[in-house]
């Protein structure tokens, strides 16, 4: 009675971080994984649960190319509104950094970060590469300073529709959780429609 166990289907899989390495995925693979994650977190939200741990380490891809969310250590009921602090600093949303209380929008924010990492080959929008400025304080400062539509892609990122990609990322990384949720839920619905029309990618999915 003192323990809570998480049961996960037995299957061969690899975490997204390992699969990604330091090379970006092809567009089709990134779209498929993003759509799959959007469906997964939307399902949790229907159960009044916030995952709060969407990272490339906690998303696994099986031998058929489908994703599975693992590591639910930070998952929590959406009500009452959680205000605790958990997770990797560079995946946290502005409302998590400020400690003002957060809801399901934080999962869509993290989805935006993971998508950004997939299309850039592991880069994170809040990490500069300078150890002196990439401590927690520096990362939190950049997250808190993020404004609407401010995100851009690094030079050299190749994608067939960069404008659409940047718009999607900015919708997911909306700095206002109250203004964000409607856009983000729409992306989950679009993700489902895309997934139903696509076949799961096989192999690494790199460009």
CSV table of C-alpha atoms in Angstrom, one decimal:
chain,number,residue,atom,x,y,z
A,1,UNK,CA,0.0,0.0,0.0
A,2,UNK,CA,3.0,2.3,0.3
A,3,UNK,CA,4.2,2.1,-3.3
A,4,UNK,CA,2.9,3.2,-6.7
A,5,UNK,CA,4.1,1.1,-9.7
A,6,UNK,CA,4.1,2.2,-13.4
A,7,UNK,CA,3.6,-0.7,-15.8
A,8,UNK,CA,4.9,-0.2,-19.3
A,9,UNK,CA,4.4,-2.6,-22.2
A,10,UNK,CA,7.5,-4.7,-22.9
A,11,UNK,CA,9.0,-3.7,-26.2
A,12,UNK,CA,12.3,-2.9,-27.9
A,13,UNK,CA,12.8,0.8,-27.9
A,14,UNK,CA,15.4,3.6,-27.8
A,15,UNK,CA,15.1,7.0,-26.2
A,16,UNK,CA,14.6,10.0,-28.6
A,17,UNK,CA,17.9,11.6,-27.4
A,18,UNK,CA,19.9,8.6,-28.4
A,19,UNK,CA,18.1,8.3,-31.7
A,20,UNK,CA,18.6,12.0,-32.4
A,21,UNK,CA,22.3,12.3,-31.6
A,22,UNK,CA,23.5,15.5,-33.0
A,23,UNK,CA,21.9,15.4,-36.5
A,24,UNK,CA,18.4,16.7,-37.3
A,25,UNK,CA,15.6,14.4,-38.3
A,26,UNK,CA,14.0,14.6,-41.7
A,27,UNK,CA,10.8,16.6,-41.8
A,28,UNK,CA,8.6,13.6,-42.1
A,29,UNK,CA,10.1,11.9,-39.0
A,30,UNK,CA,9.9,15.2,-36.9
A,31,UNK,CA,6.3,15.7,-37.9
A,32,UNK,CA,5.4,12.1,-37.1
A,33,UNK,CA,7.0,12.2,-33.7
A,34,UNK,CA,5.6,15.6,-32.8
A,35,UNK,CA,2.1,14.5,-33.8
A,36,UNK,CA,2.4,11.3,-31.8
A,37,UNK,CA,3.5,13.2,-28.7
A,38,UNK,CA,0.7,15.6,-29.1
A,39,UNK,CA,-1.8,12.8,-29.1
A,40,UNK,CA,-0.2,11.2,-26.1
A,41,UNK,CA,-0.3,14.3,-23.9
A,42,UNK,CA,-3.8,15.2,-25.1
A,43,UNK,CA,-4.9,11.8,-23.9
A,44,UNK,CA,-3.3,12.5,-20.5
A,45,UNK,CA,-5.0,15.9,-20.3
A,46,UNK,CA,-8.4,14.3,-20.9
A,47,UNK,CA,-7.7,12.3,-17.7
A,48,UNK,CA,-6.9,15.6,-15.9
A,49,UNK,CA,-3.2,14.7,-15.8
A,50,UNK,CA,-0.2,16.9,-16.6
A,51,UNK,CA,2.9,14.9,-17.8
A,52,UNK,CA,5.5,17.5,-16.9
A,53,UNK,CA,8.4,15.5,-18.2
A,54,UNK,CA,8.3,15.7,-22.0
A,55,UNK,CA,12.0,15.6,-23.0
A,56,UNK,CA,14.0,13.6,-25.5
A,57,UNK,CA,15.1,11.3,-22.6
A,58,UNK,CA,11.5,10.4,-21.6
A,59,UNK,CA,10.2,9.7,-25.1
A,60,UNK,CA,11.0,6.3,-26.4
A,61,UNK,CA,10.6,5.1,-30.0
A,62,UNK,CA,9.9,1.4,-30.6
A,63,UNK,CA,11.0,-0.9,-33.4
A,64,UNK,CA,8.0,0.1,-35.5
A,65,UNK,CA,8.7,3.9,-35.1
A,66,UNK,CA,6.0,4.7,-32.6
A,67,UNK,CA,6.6,6.8,-29.5
A,68,UNK,CA,5.9,5.9,-25.9
A,69,UNK,CA,6.1,8.3,-22.9
A,70,UNK,CA,8.0,6.9,-20.0
A,71,UNK,CA,9.2,8.2,-16.6
A,72,UNK,CA,6.0,9.6,-15.0
A,73,UNK,CA,7.8,10.8,-11.9
A,74,UNK,CA,6.7,14.4,-12.3
A,75,UNK,CA,3.1,13.7,-13.5
A,76,UNK,CA,0.4,15.3,-11.4
A,77,UNK,CA,-3.3,16.0,-11.4
A,78,UNK,CA,-4.2,19.3,-13.0
A,79,UNK,CA,-6.4,20.3,-10.1
A,80,UNK,CA,-5.6,21.8,-7.6
A,81,UNK,CA,-3.2,23.9,-9.6
A,82,UNK,CA,0.3,22.7,-9.0
A,83,UNK,CA,3.0,25.2,-8.1
A,84,UNK,CA,5.9,22.9,-7.4
A,85,UNK,CA,9.2,23.1,-9.3
A,86,UNK,CA,10.4,20.0,-11.2
A,87,UNK,CA,12.1,18.9,-14.4
A,88,UNK,CA,15.1,20.0,-16.5
A,89,UNK,CA,15.6,23.8,-16.5
A,90,UNK,CA,15.7,24.2,-20.3
A,91,UNK,CA,12.3,22.5,-20.7
A,92,UNK,CA,10.4,24.6,-18.2
A,93,UNK,CA,7.8,27.1,-19.2
A,94,UNK,CA,7.7,30.7,-18.0
A,95,UNK,CA,4.9,30.0,-15.5
A,96,UNK,CA,6.9,27.1,-14.1
A,97,UNK,CA,10.0,29.3,-13.7
A,98,UNK,CA,8.0,32.1,-12.0
A,99,UNK,CA,6.2,29.6,-9.7
A,100,UNK,CA,2.9,31.2,-10.3
A,101,UNK,CA,1.1,27.9,-10.8
A,102,UNK,CA,0.8,25.9,-14.0
A,103,UNK,CA,-1.5,23.7,-16.0
A,104,UNK,CA,-1.6,21.6,-19.2
A,105,UNK,CA,0.0,24.3,-21.3
A,106,UNK,CA,3.4,23.3,-19.8
A,107,UNK,CA,3.2,20.0,-21.8
A,108,UNK,CA,2.7,21.8,-25.0
A,109,UNK,CA,5.5,24.2,-24.2
A,110,UNK,CA,7.8,21.2,-23.7
A,111,UNK,CA,6.5,19.7,-27.0
A,112,UNK,CA,7.7,22.9,-28.7
A,113,UNK,CA,11.2,22.5,-27.1
A,114,UNK,CA,11.4,18.8,-28.2
A,115,UNK,CA,10.3,19.6,-31.7
A,116,UNK,CA,12.9,22.4,-31.9
A,117,UNK,CA,15.6,20.0,-30.8
A,118,UNK,CA,14.5,17.4,-33.4
A,119,UNK,CA,14.7,19.8,-36.3
A,120,UNK,CA,18.0,21.4,-35.2
A,121,UNK,CA,19.9,18.3,-34.3
A,122,UNK,CA,19.7,18.7,-30.5
A,123,UNK,CA,20.0,22.5,-30.1
A,124,UNK,CA,17.9,24.1,-27.4
A,125,UNK,CA,16.6,27.7,-27.8
A,126,UNK,CA,17.7,28.6,-24.3
A,127,UNK,CA,21.2,27.1,-24.4
A,128,UNK,CA,23.9,29.4,-25.9
A,129,UNK,CA,26.9,27.1,-25.7
A,130,UNK,CA,28.7,29.4,-23.3
A,131,UNK,CA,29.1,27.7,-19.9
A,132,UNK,CA,29.3,31.0,-18.2
A,133,UNK,CA,25.8,32.0,-19.3
A,134,UNK,CA,24.1,28.6,-19.5
A,135,UNK,CA,23.7,28.0,-15.7
A,136,UNK,CA,20.1,27.8,-14.4
A,137,UNK,CA,19.9,31.5,-13.7
A,138,UNK,CA,20.8,32.3,-17.3
A,139,UNK,CA,18.4,29.7,-18.8
A,140,UNK,CA,15.6,30.9,-16.6
A,141,UNK,CA,16.3,34.5,-17.5
A,142,UNK,CA,16.0,33.7,-21.2
A,143,UNK,CA,12.8,31.7,-20.7
A,144,UNK,CA,11.2,34.5,-18.7
A,145,UNK,CA,12.2,37.1,-21.3
A,146,UNK,CA,10.7,35.1,-24.2
A,147,UNK,CA,8.0,37.1,-26.0
A,148,UNK,CA,5.2,36.1,-28.5
A,149,UNK,CA,6.4,35.2,-32.0
A,150,UNK,CA,10.1,35.8,-31.0
A,151,UNK,CA,11.5,32.4,-31.7
A,152,UNK,CA,13.5,31.8,-34.9
A,153,UNK,CA,15.4,28.9,-36.3
A,154,UNK,CA,19.3,28.8,-36.3
A,155,UNK,CA,21.0,29.5,-39.5
A,156,UNK,CA,21.5,26.4,-41.6
A,157,UNK,CA,18.4,24.5,-40.6
A,158,UNK,CA,16.9,22.8,-43.6
A,159,UNK,CA,13.2,22.2,-43.8
A,160,UNK,CA,10.7,22.3,-46.7
A,161,UNK,CA,8.5,24.9,-45.1
A,162,UNK,CA,10.5,27.0,-42.5
A,163,UNK,CA,7.7,29.6,-42.1
A,164,UNK,CA,5.1,27.0,-41.1
A,165,UNK,CA,7.6,25.4,-38.8
A,166,UNK,CA,8.5,28.6,-37.0
A,167,UNK,CA,4.8,29.5,-36.7
A,168,UNK,CA,4.1,26.0,-35.1
A,169,UNK,CA,7.0,26.4,-32.7
A,170,UNK,CA,5.8,29.9,-31.7
A,171,UNK,CA,2.3,28.6,-31.2
A,172,UNK,CA,3.6,25.9,-28.9
A,173,UNK,CA,6.0,28.2,-27.1
A,174,UNK,CA,3.3,30.8,-26.3
A,175,UNK,CA,4.5,32.8,-23.3
A,176,UNK,CA,1.0,33.3,-21.9
A,177,UNK,CA,-0.4,29.9,-20.7
A,178,UNK,CA,-4.0,31.2,-20.9
A,179,UNK,CA,-3.7,32.5,-24.4
A,180,UNK,CA,-1.7,29.4,-25.4
A,181,UNK,CA,-3.9,26.5,-24.6
A,182,UNK,CA,-6.5,26.9,-27.3
A,183,UNK,CA,-3.7,27.1,-30.0
A,184,UNK,CA,-1.9,24.1,-28.5
A,185,UNK,CA,-5.0,21.9,-28.3
A,186,UNK,CA,-5.6,22.7,-31.9
A,187,UNK,CA,-2.1,21.4,-32.7
A,188,UNK,CA,-3.0,18.2,-30.9
A,189,UNK,CA,-6.0,17.8,-33.1
A,190,UNK,CA,-4.0,18.6,-36.2
A,191,UNK,CA,-1.4,16.1,-35.0
A,192,UNK,CA,-4.0,13.4,-34.8
A,193,UNK,CA,-5.2,14.1,-38.3
A,194,UNK,CA,-1.5,14.0,-39.6
A,195,UNK,CA,-0.8,10.8,-37.8
A,196,UNK,CA,-3.8,9.0,-39.2
A,197,UNK,CA,-2.5,9.8,-42.7
A,198,UNK,CA,1.1,8.8,-42.1
A,199,UNK,CA,3.0,5.6,-41.7
A,200,UNK,CA,5.3,5.3,-38.8
A,201,UNK,CA,8.9,6.1,-39.8
A,202,UNK,CA,11.5,3.4,-39.5
A,203,UNK,CA,15.2,3.8,-38.8
A,204,UNK,CA,16.9,6.9,-37.5
A,205,UNK,CA,14.9,9.4,-39.6
A,206,UNK,CA,17.8,11.7,-40.2
A,207,UNK,CA,18.3,14.0,-43.1
